[in-house]
Structures are given as structure tokens and as C-alpha cells.
Short mmCIF file of C-alpha atoms in Angstrom, two decimals:
data_model
loop_
_atom_site.label_atom_id
_atom_site.label_comp_id
_atom_site.label_asym_id
_atom_site.label_seq_id
_atom_site.Cartn_x
_atom_site.Cartn_y
_atom_site.Cartn_z
CA PRO A 11 -4.48 -18.83 15.92
CA GLY A 12 -5.70 -15.52 17.25
CA GLN A 13 -7.99 -13.29 15.28
CA ARG A 14 -6.34 -10.39 13.51
CA ILE A 15 -7.63 -6.99 14.48
CA ASN A 16 -8.32 -4.47 11.74
CA ARG A 17 -6.23 -1.50 12.83
CA VAL A 18 -6.18 0.36 9.55
CA LYS A 19 -6.51 4.08 9.83
CA GLN A 20 -8.66 5.29 6.96
CA VAL A 21 -6.89 7.93 4.91
CA GLU A 22 -8.67 10.08 2.38
CA LEU A 23 -6.80 9.97 -0.90
CA VAL A 24 -6.43 13.36 -2.54
CA GLU A 25 -4.68 13.14 -5.88
CA GLY A 26 -1.77 15.58 -5.93
CA LYS A 27 -1.12 15.31 -2.18
CA PRO A 28 1.35 12.83 -0.62
CA LEU A 29 0.40 9.84 1.50
CA PRO A 30 1.47 9.80 5.16
CA ASN A 31 5.27 9.18 5.25
CA LYS A 32 5.09 9.30 1.43
CA GLY A 33 3.76 5.75 1.58
CA ALA A 34 6.67 4.20 3.49
CA CYS A 35 6.07 1.92 6.49
CA GLU A 36 8.05 0.23 9.26
CA HIS A 37 8.71 -2.82 7.04
CA TYR A 38 9.72 -1.03 3.83
CA LYS A 39 11.21 2.38 4.56
CA ARG A 40 11.76 3.22 0.87
CA SER A 41 8.64 1.76 -0.73
CA TYR A 42 6.85 5.09 -1.36
CA ARG A 43 3.56 3.49 -2.37
CA TRP A 44 0.56 1.82 -0.82
CA LEU A 45 -0.96 -1.34 -2.21
CA ARG A 46 -4.61 -2.24 -2.80
CA PHE A 47 -5.38 -5.90 -2.20
CA PRO A 48 -8.18 -7.60 -4.19
CA CYS A 49 -9.31 -9.80 -1.28
CA CYS A 50 -10.43 -6.84 0.85
CA GLN A 51 -10.17 -3.85 -1.56
CA ARG A 52 -8.25 -1.94 1.11
CA LEU A 53 -4.99 -0.03 0.95
CA TYR A 54 -1.97 -1.01 3.05
CA PRO A 55 1.62 0.24 2.95
CA CYS A 56 2.92 -3.31 2.30
CA ASP A 57 2.04 -7.00 2.21
CA ILE A 58 3.22 -7.49 5.80
CA CYS A 59 0.97 -4.65 7.05
CA HIS A 60 -1.92 -6.27 5.14
CA GLU A 61 -1.38 -9.68 6.71
CA MET A 62 -0.89 -8.24 10.21
CA LYS A 63 -3.76 -5.75 10.25
CA CYS A 64 -6.53 -6.96 7.95
CA ASP A 65 -9.00 -9.38 9.47
CA GLU A 66 -10.84 -9.77 6.13
CA GLY A 67 -7.79 -10.33 3.94
CA GLU A 68 -6.33 -13.59 2.72
CA PRO A 69 -2.66 -14.23 3.59
CA GLY A 70 -0.42 -14.51 0.55
CA THR A 71 -2.67 -12.35 -1.64
CA TRP A 72 -0.80 -10.22 -4.17
CA ALA A 73 -1.75 -6.57 -4.58
CA THR A 74 -3.16 -5.64 -7.98
CA ARG A 75 -3.21 -1.86 -7.63
CA MET A 76 -1.01 0.76 -5.99
CA VAL A 77 -1.17 4.38 -4.88
CA CYS A 78 1.85 6.66 -5.34
CA GLY A 79 3.24 7.99 -2.05
CA ALA A 80 4.15 11.34 -3.58
CA CYS A 81 0.91 12.23 -5.37
CA SER A 82 -1.75 9.65 -4.26
CA ARG A 83 -2.46 8.65 -7.85
CA GLU A 84 -3.88 5.12 -8.07
CA SER A 85 -2.85 2.82 -10.91
CA GLY A 86 -2.30 -0.85 -11.70
CA TYR A 87 0.60 -2.48 -9.85
CA SER A 88 3.90 -1.79 -11.63
CA ASN A 89 7.54 -0.94 -11.01
CA ASN A 90 7.33 1.84 -13.60
CA ALA A 91 7.68 5.41 -12.41
CA CYS A 92 4.52 7.38 -11.65
CA PRO A 93 3.67 10.25 -14.04
CA CYS A 94 4.59 12.63 -11.17
CA GLY A 95 8.19 11.31 -11.38
CA MET A 96 8.26 9.08 -8.27
CA ALA A 97 10.23 5.90 -8.99
CA PHE A 98 9.30 2.50 -7.54
CA GLY A 99 10.93 -0.90 -7.09
CA LYS A 100 14.06 -1.49 -9.10
CA ASN A 101 13.92 2.09 -10.41
CA THR A 102 14.58 3.65 -6.99
CA ALA A 103 17.98 5.12 -6.26
#
């Protein structure tokens, strides 16, 4: 298998400001959050982006933290709405 190339563009998180595309990516257009993976401690828009772009990550690793796409607030992984009002997972319309 070929080596994965780390093509992650570093984004400065500023709480109160939205992530690029409000956190959505080509794989999940309505995700609205980025995920932090414990194997590499990096943020990716989704698990597929992580596996495709991270050369230090471990495939199949579950994210343990997330960053809201609307306000860039980091918290533990959850499908509960962010304090800013952004809904995730099953709570999205």
C-alpha cells in the first residue's frame, strides 16, 4: 500500500468564528463539525478525511473530541447541540 500524504491545511481555531464551510466536507455535506482524533491529535472534517489525509493516524480510530462548525468551540464528542445553538447528528433538520 502507498504511503498516505498529510495534506491537512492548518486552520487557526478562533472561538466565536465559523470553521471553513461551517465544518462540512465533501463526504458529509451537513456535518457542521470537525473531529479531533486521539491517534494524531489533529482535526479533520470527518473520519474519511482522516483516513485519506493523515499519515500518522490509525485507520478505524474513533474521534473523541469535536469542534463546532458555527462557533469553533471544542468539546467532547456528542450529538447534543452546541451552546451556540448548532445541532449535530440526529438533531439536525
